[in-house]
Amino acid sequence: MPPKRIRRRPASTATSPAPEYKPSDLAIKDTVNKGKGVFTSVAIPKTTCIISEKPLVTFPIVHPKAQSSMMLAVVATCNEDDRQKIMAFGSSSVYVDLDPILGIAKTNCVPLVGSDQLGLFETICRINHDCRPNAQYFWDQTIGKEVLHALVDIHAGEEITVSYSTVIDRRQRRAALTSGLGFNCHCPSCSLPPAELAQSDRRMKKLSEIIDSTPMLLQLNPVSAITQIRQALVIIEQEKFWALASAQAYDAFQTCVAWSDLRNAKIWAGRGAEFHSRTCGVDGDGAVRMKALEQDPKSHRLWGAMGIRRLSS
């Protein structure tokens, strides 16, 4: 099981709530074809903080030529208990020729976004990839922990999954996972029947086109741009690609603010808070910020910058 991440979302700076679940509610088990995985024995509602975890070990991000010796030196300073936990991890076939410790670190570490470090976590780094994940994590700098939240309702007995990539195109995403991590993705999304898979690919292609064209359209025709954003959010919900949702809502919010459209600015701020709650929890900095803007859109620096216009019904 190779949980190295290809792309990551920005770090949070808000103090995260304590997890609502005991360590005994989560279990690391063997999976059919993905090595170890993390499973829950209890139902977990969406937006819930599942776990917040300190790293077993951290590595500074340094020049590649110095990386190997640095990683070996850092692990050598760990106590015996932590070393055993580190050595219990597997290594991708991509790193088969490396020292076992280096292979484990390169395969399993995740970037601690905003800190110029990598971290290895006993539980979180066991979580497998899914192109339609049920959870997402982020590095909370204020408490020094990686924090995992439920994107959707998770049933008792279900495996917890995250996405290692936010690449929209399925073929490019799978190719990146194969070349970077040495595994072929066979998640439920990638294993759909051919007709359903083709339909999903068409939706994701449309999503990519919308995201690419929206910034310019927001300036030229904001009403059409917001219509496109609505279409993008429909696709995001269909495809469970929640990592992109909050940015779409924020683009629509800022546009409404710039045109002094108070009613719709409040609506889009509320949607932004909802999406941030999925990825970072209801008390995460993104959700708190968007809730505040929902109450007072005029406090945003762009209020009235473009004039006055009603952008949607």
Short mmCIF file of C-alpha atoms in Angstrom, two decimals:
data_model
loop_
_atom_site.label_atom_id
_atom_site.label_comp_id
_atom_site.label_asym_id
_atom_site.label_seq_id
_atom_site.Cartn_x
_atom_site.Cartn_y
_atom_site.Cartn_z
CA MET A 1 0.00 0.00 0.00
CA PRO A 2 1.70 3.15 -1.21
CA PRO A 3 0.23 6.31 0.26
CA LYS A 4 2.55 8.91 -1.23
CA ARG A 5 0.57 11.96 -2.38
CA ILE A 6 0.91 13.52 -5.80
CA ARG A 7 -0.83 16.80 -5.04
CA ARG A 8 -2.06 18.30 -1.82
CA ARG A 9 -4.52 20.97 -0.75
CA PRO A 10 -3.33 24.05 1.21
CA ALA A 11 -2.56 23.67 4.88
CA SER A 12 -5.05 24.81 7.48
CA THR A 13 -4.18 27.27 10.22
CA ALA A 14 -7.21 26.68 12.45
CA THR A 15 -7.16 24.53 15.53
CA SER A 16 -9.05 21.34 14.71
CA PRO A 17 -11.58 19.79 17.05
CA ALA A 18 -10.65 16.61 18.87
CA PRO A 19 -11.62 13.46 16.95
CA GLU A 20 -14.93 11.97 17.96
CA TYR A 21 -13.67 8.42 17.53
CA LYS A 22 -11.48 6.24 19.72
CA PRO A 23 -8.43 4.47 18.25
CA SER A 24 -10.31 1.21 18.76
CA ASP A 25 -12.96 2.41 16.28
CA LEU A 26 -10.35 2.27 13.51
CA ALA A 27 -8.51 -0.88 12.49
CA ILE A 28 -5.61 -1.50 10.10
CA LYS A 29 -6.46 -4.65 8.15
CA ASP A 30 -5.29 -6.56 5.10
CA THR A 31 -7.20 -5.76 1.92
CA VAL A 32 -7.78 -7.95 -1.13
CA ASN A 33 -5.24 -6.32 -3.45
CA LYS A 34 -4.03 -3.08 -1.81
CA GLY A 35 -1.92 -4.28 1.10
CA LYS A 36 -2.99 -2.78 4.41
CA GLY A 37 -5.96 -0.44 4.74
CA VAL A 38 -7.84 1.49 7.44
CA PHE A 39 -11.40 0.44 8.33
CA THR A 40 -14.00 1.88 10.71
CA SER A 41 -16.10 -0.25 13.02
CA VAL A 42 -18.64 2.56 13.57
CA ALA A 43 -20.69 4.83 11.31
CA ILE A 44 -19.06 8.23 10.68
CA PRO A 45 -21.19 11.20 9.52
CA LYS A 46 -19.79 13.52 6.84
CA THR A 47 -17.71 16.53 8.03
CA THR A 48 -16.69 14.60 11.16
CA CYS A 49 -13.09 14.71 12.35
CA ILE A 50 -12.11 11.03 12.26
CA ILE A 51 -8.56 11.22 13.59
CA SER A 52 -5.80 13.76 14.20
CA GLU A 53 -2.34 12.24 14.37
CA LYS A 54 1.20 13.33 15.16
CA PRO A 55 3.89 11.97 12.84
CA LEU A 56 6.13 9.07 13.79
CA VAL A 57 8.95 10.94 12.11
CA THR A 58 9.42 14.04 9.96
CA PHE A 59 11.98 14.75 7.26
CA PRO A 60 12.99 18.20 6.01
CA ILE A 61 12.58 18.66 2.28
CA VAL A 62 16.13 19.00 0.97
CA HIS A 63 18.00 18.74 -2.32
CA PRO A 64 17.59 15.23 -3.84
CA LYS A 65 21.32 14.57 -3.57
CA ALA A 66 21.20 15.03 0.20
CA GLN A 67 17.83 13.37 0.73
CA SER A 68 18.94 9.76 1.18
CA SER A 69 21.63 10.40 3.79
CA MET A 70 19.33 12.81 5.62
CA MET A 71 16.46 10.30 5.83
CA LEU A 72 18.73 7.53 7.10
CA ALA A 73 20.22 9.86 9.72
CA VAL A 74 16.79 10.99 10.95
CA VAL A 75 15.44 7.43 11.32
CA ALA A 76 18.61 6.44 13.20
CA THR A 77 17.65 8.91 15.93
CA CYS A 78 14.18 7.37 16.46
CA ASN A 79 13.48 5.20 19.49
CA GLU A 80 13.16 1.45 18.96
CA ASP A 81 9.36 1.43 19.17
CA ASP A 82 9.00 4.06 16.46
CA ARG A 83 11.64 2.33 14.31
CA GLN A 84 9.63 -0.89 14.42
CA LYS A 85 6.48 0.99 13.42
CA ILE A 86 8.36 2.61 10.54
CA MET A 87 9.82 -0.69 9.33
CA ALA A 88 6.31 -2.26 9.36
CA PHE A 89 5.42 -0.18 6.30
CA GLY A 90 5.76 -1.56 2.81
CA SER A 91 7.67 -0.03 -0.08
CA SER A 92 6.63 0.54 -3.69
CA SER A 93 8.25 -1.50 -6.44
CA VAL A 94 9.41 1.83 -7.86
CA TYR A 95 11.96 1.99 -5.01
CA VAL A 96 12.99 -1.67 -4.94
CA ASP A 97 16.69 -0.84 -5.42
CA LEU A 98 16.85 1.59 -2.49
CA ASP A 99 17.68 0.98 1.15
CA PRO A 100 14.46 -0.32 2.81
CA ILE A 101 14.15 2.77 5.00
CA LEU A 102 14.43 5.07 1.99
CA GLY A 103 11.87 3.03 0.06
CA ILE A 104 9.43 3.21 2.98
CA ALA A 105 9.92 6.95 3.39
CA LYS A 106 9.59 7.77 -0.31
CA THR A 107 6.54 5.51 -0.67
CA ASN A 108 4.56 6.49 2.40
CA CYS A 109 5.47 10.00 3.55
CA VAL A 110 3.07 12.86 2.94
CA PRO A 111 3.97 16.56 2.58
CA LEU A 112 3.23 18.66 5.65
CA VAL A 113 1.98 21.55 3.55
CA GLY A 114 3.31 24.90 4.69
CA SER A 115 6.17 23.45 6.76
CA ASP A 116 8.76 22.29 4.16
CA GLN A 117 8.69 18.84 5.72
CA LEU A 118 7.46 15.32 5.00
CA GLY A 119 5.75 13.20 7.64
CA LEU A 120 5.15 9.50 8.22
CA PHE A 121 2.01 8.65 10.22
CA GLU A 122 1.20 5.31 11.80
CA THR A 123 -2.48 5.25 10.81
CA ILE A 124 -3.05 7.99 8.22
CA CYS A 125 -0.25 6.70 5.98
CA ARG A 126 -2.06 3.34 5.83
CA ILE A 127 -5.10 4.87 4.15
CA ASN A 128 -5.54 3.67 0.58
CA HIS A 129 -6.32 5.66 -2.54
CA ASP A 130 -9.71 5.92 -4.21
CA CYS A 131 -10.59 8.24 -7.07
CA ARG A 132 -13.90 8.86 -5.28
CA PRO A 133 -12.67 8.95 -1.67
CA ASN A 134 -14.80 9.14 1.45
CA ALA A 135 -12.29 11.20 3.46
CA GLN A 136 -9.67 13.92 3.11
CA TYR A 137 -6.82 15.05 5.35
CA PHE A 138 -4.71 18.16 5.81
CA TRP A 139 -1.77 19.31 7.90
CA ASP A 140 -2.87 21.53 10.80
CA GLN A 141 0.19 23.61 11.63
CA THR A 142 -1.23 25.00 14.86
CA ILE A 143 -1.48 21.59 16.56
CA GLY A 144 1.26 19.77 14.63
CA LYS A 145 -1.06 17.01 13.42
CA GLU A 146 -2.46 15.58 10.20
CA VAL A 147 -6.26 15.79 10.48
CA LEU A 148 -8.69 13.48 8.68
CA HIS A 149 -12.33 14.39 7.98
CA ALA A 150 -15.20 12.44 6.42
CA LEU A 151 -16.27 13.83 3.03
CA VAL A 152 -19.43 11.71 3.02
CA ASP A 153 -21.28 9.47 5.45
CA ILE A 154 -19.10 6.40 6.06
CA HIS A 155 -20.77 3.14 7.09
CA ALA A 156 -19.57 0.81 9.84
CA GLY A 157 -17.20 -1.77 8.37
CA GLU A 158 -16.28 0.43 5.41
CA GLU A 159 -12.70 1.16 4.37
CA ILE A 160 -11.60 4.77 4.76
CA THR A 161 -10.02 6.14 1.59
CA VAL A 162 -8.46 9.38 0.36
CA SER A 163 -7.40 10.54 -3.08
CA TYR A 164 -3.66 10.76 -3.71
CA SER A 165 -4.24 13.07 -6.69
CA THR A 166 -6.47 15.93 -7.81
CA VAL A 167 -5.67 15.38 -11.50
CA ILE A 168 -9.06 15.56 -13.23
CA ASP A 169 -8.41 13.36 -16.27
CA ARG A 170 -8.74 9.70 -15.24
CA ARG A 171 -6.10 8.38 -17.66
CA GLN A 172 -3.56 10.99 -16.60
CA ARG A 173 -4.36 10.36 -12.94
CA ARG A 174 -3.91 6.59 -13.30
CA ALA A 175 -0.68 7.06 -15.26
CA ALA A 176 0.71 9.34 -12.54
CA LEU A 177 -0.17 6.82 -9.84
CA THR A 178 1.50 4.03 -11.80
CA SER A 179 4.69 5.92 -12.61
CA GLY A 180 5.03 7.65 -9.25
CA LEU A 181 3.82 4.92 -6.90
CA GLY A 182 4.03 1.70 -8.87
CA PHE A 183 0.38 0.60 -8.69
CA ASN A 184 -2.54 0.47 -11.09
CA CYS A 185 -5.71 1.96 -9.68
CA HIS A 186 -8.63 -0.48 -9.63
CA CYS A 187 -10.91 1.54 -7.36
CA PRO A 188 -14.69 1.30 -7.96
CA SER A 189 -14.60 4.45 -10.10
CA CYS A 190 -11.88 3.06 -12.38
CA SER A 191 -13.61 -0.33 -12.51
CA LEU A 192 -17.00 0.84 -13.78
CA PRO A 193 -18.57 -0.97 -16.77
CA PRO A 194 -17.26 0.50 -20.07
CA ALA A 195 -20.39 2.55 -20.82
CA GLU A 196 -20.48 4.09 -17.34
CA LEU A 197 -16.73 4.71 -17.40
CA ALA A 198 -17.03 6.53 -20.74
CA GLN A 199 -19.86 8.65 -19.34
CA SER A 200 -17.77 9.50 -16.28
CA ASP A 201 -14.83 10.45 -18.50
CA ARG A 202 -17.06 12.77 -20.52
CA ARG A 203 -18.29 14.47 -17.37
CA MET A 204 -14.76 14.95 -16.08
CA LYS A 205 -13.62 16.33 -19.42
CA LYS A 206 -16.46 18.84 -19.25
CA LEU A 207 -15.44 19.72 -15.68
CA SER A 208 -11.88 20.38 -16.82
CA GLU A 209 -13.10 22.60 -19.66
CA ILE A 210 -15.30 24.59 -17.29
CA ILE A 211 -12.50 25.12 -14.77
CA ASP A 212 -10.10 26.22 -17.52
CA SER A 213 -12.54 28.70 -19.07
CA THR A 214 -14.20 30.13 -15.96
CA PRO A 215 -11.53 32.70 -14.91
CA MET A 216 -11.73 34.59 -18.21
CA LEU A 217 -15.50 34.20 -18.45
CA LEU A 218 -15.93 35.68 -14.97
CA GLN A 219 -14.52 38.91 -16.36
CA LEU A 220 -16.26 38.88 -19.75
CA ASN A 221 -19.66 37.46 -18.84
CA PRO A 222 -20.10 36.84 -15.11
CA VAL A 223 -23.68 35.57 -15.45
CA SER A 224 -22.60 32.83 -17.87
CA ALA A 225 -19.59 32.06 -15.67
CA ILE A 226 -21.76 31.45 -12.62
CA THR A 227 -24.02 29.22 -14.73
CA GLN A 228 -20.91 27.24 -15.63
CA ILE A 229 -19.88 27.00 -11.99
CA ARG A 230 -23.28 25.51 -11.17
CA GLN A 231 -22.69 22.92 -13.90
CA ALA A 232 -19.24 22.19 -12.48
CA LEU A 233 -20.67 21.60 -9.01
CA VAL A 234 -23.26 19.18 -10.40
CA ILE A 235 -20.43 17.17 -11.97
CA ILE A 236 -18.35 17.37 -8.79
CA GLU A 237 -21.27 15.91 -6.83
CA GLN A 238 -21.87 13.18 -9.41
CA GLU A 239 -18.20 12.23 -9.45
CA LYS A 240 -17.60 12.78 -5.70
CA PHE A 241 -14.63 14.99 -6.61
CA TRP A 242 -15.08 17.21 -3.56
CA ALA A 243 -11.54 18.61 -3.46
CA LEU A 244 -12.46 21.14 -6.17
CA ALA A 245 -15.83 22.26 -4.84
CA SER A 246 -14.86 25.03 -2.41
CA ALA A 247 -12.76 26.87 -5.01
CA GLN A 248 -15.70 26.92 -7.42
CA ALA A 249 -18.04 28.34 -4.79
CA TYR A 250 -15.47 30.97 -3.83
CA ASP A 251 -15.08 32.13 -7.45
CA ALA A 252 -18.84 32.64 -7.66
CA PHE A 253 -18.89 34.40 -4.27
CA GLN A 254 -16.12 36.83 -5.22
CA THR A 255 -17.86 37.67 -8.47
CA CYS A 256 -21.14 38.42 -6.69
CA VAL A 257 -19.24 40.56 -4.18
CA ALA A 258 -17.49 42.53 -6.93
CA TRP A 259 -20.88 43.29 -8.52
CA SER A 260 -22.51 44.20 -5.17
CA ASP A 261 -24.97 41.29 -5.45
CA LEU A 262 -25.61 40.84 -1.73
CA ARG A 263 -28.25 38.11 -1.90
CA ASN A 264 -26.27 35.80 -4.15
CA ALA A 265 -22.99 36.55 -2.39
CA LYS A 266 -24.57 35.21 0.81
CA ILE A 267 -25.81 32.09 -1.01
CA TRP A 268 -22.39 31.31 -2.46
CA ALA A 269 -20.60 32.00 0.82
CA GLY A 270 -22.94 29.51 2.46
CA ARG A 271 -22.18 26.90 -0.18
CA GLY A 272 -18.47 27.56 0.25
CA ALA A 273 -18.78 27.00 4.00
CA GLU A 274 -20.58 23.72 3.33
CA PHE A 275 -17.82 22.48 1.01
CA HIS A 276 -15.05 23.55 3.39
CA SER A 277 -16.84 21.71 6.20
CA ARG A 278 -16.55 18.48 4.21
CA THR A 279 -12.81 18.75 3.73
CA CYS A 280 -11.68 20.48 6.95
CA GLY A 281 -14.60 20.16 9.35
CA VAL A 282 -17.17 22.70 10.51
CA ASP A 283 -14.56 24.38 12.74
CA GLY A 284 -11.85 24.49 10.08
CA ASP A 285 -10.52 27.89 9.05
CA GLY A 286 -12.11 27.75 5.59
CA ALA A 287 -15.57 26.97 6.92
CA VAL A 288 -15.33 29.60 9.67
CA ARG A 289 -14.12 32.25 7.21
CA MET A 290 -16.92 31.53 4.71
CA LYS A 291 -19.56 31.55 7.46
CA ALA A 292 -18.35 35.00 8.49
CA LEU A 293 -18.53 36.20 4.88
CA GLU A 294 -22.02 34.74 4.60
CA GLN A 295 -23.06 37.01 7.46
CA ASP A 296 -21.33 40.08 6.02
CA PRO A 297 -20.29 39.84 2.33
CA LYS A 298 -19.61 43.59 2.32
CA SER A 299 -16.58 42.99 4.54
CA HIS A 300 -14.77 41.40 1.58
CA ARG A 301 -12.14 43.64 0.00
CA LEU A 302 -13.71 43.33 -3.49
CA TRP A 303 -17.15 44.57 -2.49
CA GLY A 304 -18.51 46.82 -5.25
CA ALA A 305 -15.29 46.78 -7.27
CA MET A 306 -17.16 46.21 -10.57
CA GLY A 307 -20.33 48.19 -9.84
CA ILE A 308 -23.87 46.99 -9.20
CA ARG A 309 -25.48 44.06 -11.00
CA ARG A 310 -27.77 41.16 -10.16
CA LEU A 311 -25.96 38.08 -11.43
CA SER A 312 -28.54 35.32 -10.98
CA SER A 313 -32.06 34.70 -9.80
#
